[in-house]
XYZ file of N, CA and C in Angstrom:
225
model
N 95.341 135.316 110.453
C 94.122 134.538 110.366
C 93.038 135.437 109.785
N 92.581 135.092 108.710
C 91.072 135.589 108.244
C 89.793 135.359 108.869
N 88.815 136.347 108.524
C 87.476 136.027 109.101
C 87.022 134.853 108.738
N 87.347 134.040 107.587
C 87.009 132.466 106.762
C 87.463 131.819 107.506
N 88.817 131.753 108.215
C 89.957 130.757 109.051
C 88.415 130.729 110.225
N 88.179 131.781 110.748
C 87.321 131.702 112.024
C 86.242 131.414 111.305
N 85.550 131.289 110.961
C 84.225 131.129 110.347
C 84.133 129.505 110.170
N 85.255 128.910 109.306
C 85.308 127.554 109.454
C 85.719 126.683 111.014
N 86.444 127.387 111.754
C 86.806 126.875 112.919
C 85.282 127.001 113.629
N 84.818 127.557 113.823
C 83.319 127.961 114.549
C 82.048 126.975 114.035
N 82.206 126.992 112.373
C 81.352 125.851 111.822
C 81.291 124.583 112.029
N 83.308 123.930 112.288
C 83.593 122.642 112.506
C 82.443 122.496 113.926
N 83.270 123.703 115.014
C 82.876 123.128 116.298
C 81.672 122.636 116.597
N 80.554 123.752 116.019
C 79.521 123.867 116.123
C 78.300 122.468 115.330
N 79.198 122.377 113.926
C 78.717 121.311 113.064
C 78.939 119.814 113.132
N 80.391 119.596 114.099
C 80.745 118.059 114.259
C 80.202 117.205 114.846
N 80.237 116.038 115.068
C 79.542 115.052 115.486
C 80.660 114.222 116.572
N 80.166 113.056 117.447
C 81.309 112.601 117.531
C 82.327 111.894 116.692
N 81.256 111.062 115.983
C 82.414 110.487 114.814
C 83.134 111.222 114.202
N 82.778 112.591 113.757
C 83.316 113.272 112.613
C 84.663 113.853 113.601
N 84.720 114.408 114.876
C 85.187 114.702 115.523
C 86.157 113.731 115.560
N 86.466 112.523 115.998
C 87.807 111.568 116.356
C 88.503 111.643 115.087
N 87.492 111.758 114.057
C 88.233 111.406 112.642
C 89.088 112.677 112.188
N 88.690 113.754 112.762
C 88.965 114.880 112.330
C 90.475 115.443 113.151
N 89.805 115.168 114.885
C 90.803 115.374 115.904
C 91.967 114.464 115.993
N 91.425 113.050 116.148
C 92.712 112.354 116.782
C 92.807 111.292 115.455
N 92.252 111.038 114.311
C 92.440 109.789 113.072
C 91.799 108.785 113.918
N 90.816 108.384 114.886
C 90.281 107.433 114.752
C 89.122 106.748 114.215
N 89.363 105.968 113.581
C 88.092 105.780 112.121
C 87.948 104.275 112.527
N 86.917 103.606 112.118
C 86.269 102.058 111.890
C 86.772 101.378 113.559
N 87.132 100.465 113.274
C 86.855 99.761 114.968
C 87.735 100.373 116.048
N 88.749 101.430 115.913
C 89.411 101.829 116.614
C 88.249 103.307 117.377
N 87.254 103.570 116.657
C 86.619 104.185 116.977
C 86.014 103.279 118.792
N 85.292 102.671 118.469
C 84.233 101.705 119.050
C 85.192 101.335 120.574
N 87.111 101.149 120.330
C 87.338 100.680 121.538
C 87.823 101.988 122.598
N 87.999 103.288 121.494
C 88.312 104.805 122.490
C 87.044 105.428 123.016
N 85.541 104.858 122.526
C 84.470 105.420 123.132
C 84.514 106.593 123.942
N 85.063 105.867 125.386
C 84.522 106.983 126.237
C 85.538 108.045 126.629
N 87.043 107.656 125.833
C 87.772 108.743 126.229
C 87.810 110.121 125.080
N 87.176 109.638 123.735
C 86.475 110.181 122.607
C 85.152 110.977 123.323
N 84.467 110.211 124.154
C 83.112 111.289 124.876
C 83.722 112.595 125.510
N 84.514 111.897 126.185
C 85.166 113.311 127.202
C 85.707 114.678 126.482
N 86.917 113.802 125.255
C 87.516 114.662 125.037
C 86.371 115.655 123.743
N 85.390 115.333 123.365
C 84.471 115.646 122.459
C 83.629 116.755 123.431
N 83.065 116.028 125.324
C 82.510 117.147 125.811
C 83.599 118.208 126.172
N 84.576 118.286 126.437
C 85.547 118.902 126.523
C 85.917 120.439 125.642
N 86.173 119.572 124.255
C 86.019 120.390 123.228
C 84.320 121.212 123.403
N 83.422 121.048 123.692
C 81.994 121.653 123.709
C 81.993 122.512 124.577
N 81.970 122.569 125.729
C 82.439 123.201 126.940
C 83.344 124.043 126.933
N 84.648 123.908 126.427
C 86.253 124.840 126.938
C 86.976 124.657 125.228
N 86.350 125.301 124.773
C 87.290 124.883 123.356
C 88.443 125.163 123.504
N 88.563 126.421 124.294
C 90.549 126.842 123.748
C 91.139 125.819 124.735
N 90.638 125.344 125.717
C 91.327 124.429 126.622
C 91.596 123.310 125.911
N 90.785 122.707 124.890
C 90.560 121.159 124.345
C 91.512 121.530 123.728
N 92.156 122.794 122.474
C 92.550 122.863 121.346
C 94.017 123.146 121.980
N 94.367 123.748 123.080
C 95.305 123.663 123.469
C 96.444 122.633 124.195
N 95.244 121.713 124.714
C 96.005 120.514 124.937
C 96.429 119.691 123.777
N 95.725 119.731 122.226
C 96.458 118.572 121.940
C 97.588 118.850 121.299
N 98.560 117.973 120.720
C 99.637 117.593 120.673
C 99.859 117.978 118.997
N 100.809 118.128 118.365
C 101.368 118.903 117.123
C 101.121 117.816 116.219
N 100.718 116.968 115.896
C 100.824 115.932 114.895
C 98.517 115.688 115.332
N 98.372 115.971 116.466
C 96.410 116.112 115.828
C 96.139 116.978 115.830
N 96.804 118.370 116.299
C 96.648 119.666 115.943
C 96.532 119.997 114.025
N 97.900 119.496 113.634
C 97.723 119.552 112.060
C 96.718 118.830 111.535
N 96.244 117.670 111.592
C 95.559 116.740 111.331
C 94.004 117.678 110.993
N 94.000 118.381 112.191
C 92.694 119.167 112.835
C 92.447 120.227 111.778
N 93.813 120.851 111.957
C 93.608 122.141 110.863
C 93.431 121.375 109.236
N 93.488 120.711 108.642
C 93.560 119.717 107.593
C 92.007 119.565 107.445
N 91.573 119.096 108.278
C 90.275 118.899 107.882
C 89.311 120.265 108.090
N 89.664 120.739 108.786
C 88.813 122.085 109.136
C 88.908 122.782 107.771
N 90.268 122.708 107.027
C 90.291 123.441 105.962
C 89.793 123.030 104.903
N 89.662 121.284 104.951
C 89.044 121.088 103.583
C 87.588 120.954 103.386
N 86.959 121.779 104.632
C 84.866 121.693 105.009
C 84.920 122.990 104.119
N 83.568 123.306 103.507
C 83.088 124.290 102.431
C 82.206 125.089 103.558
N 82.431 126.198 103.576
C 81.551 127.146 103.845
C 80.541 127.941 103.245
């Protein structure tokens, strides 16, 4: 891992939103957003609070997803 790999991981955390966050973390986009609300709040304060805890729970298919978008933000 490069100082860039961390630099963008630190920017996502620091820079995301919730929306940008479901879309980024788990693919939920347009009305599927609106009906995961509050389990999207948690897992969003979650991630804010305990990052390596959030990043370690999820699962190999939103883990990639995650790294995907993290990689395609400009620093």
């Amino acid at each position: 891992m490069t100082s860039k790999c961390i630099q963008r991981i630190v920017r996502w955390a620091i820079d995301t939103d919730l929306k940008t966050f479901a879309e980024d973390a788990y693919g939920v986009t347009g009305s599927a957003f609106y009906r995961s609300d509050d389990y999207l709040k948690a897992k969003f304060r979650l991630m804010q609070r305990d990052f390596i805890r959030w990043i370690a729970g999820l699962d190999n298919g939103n883990r990639k997803r995650l790294i995907k978008a993290i990689n395609s933000k400009e620093i």
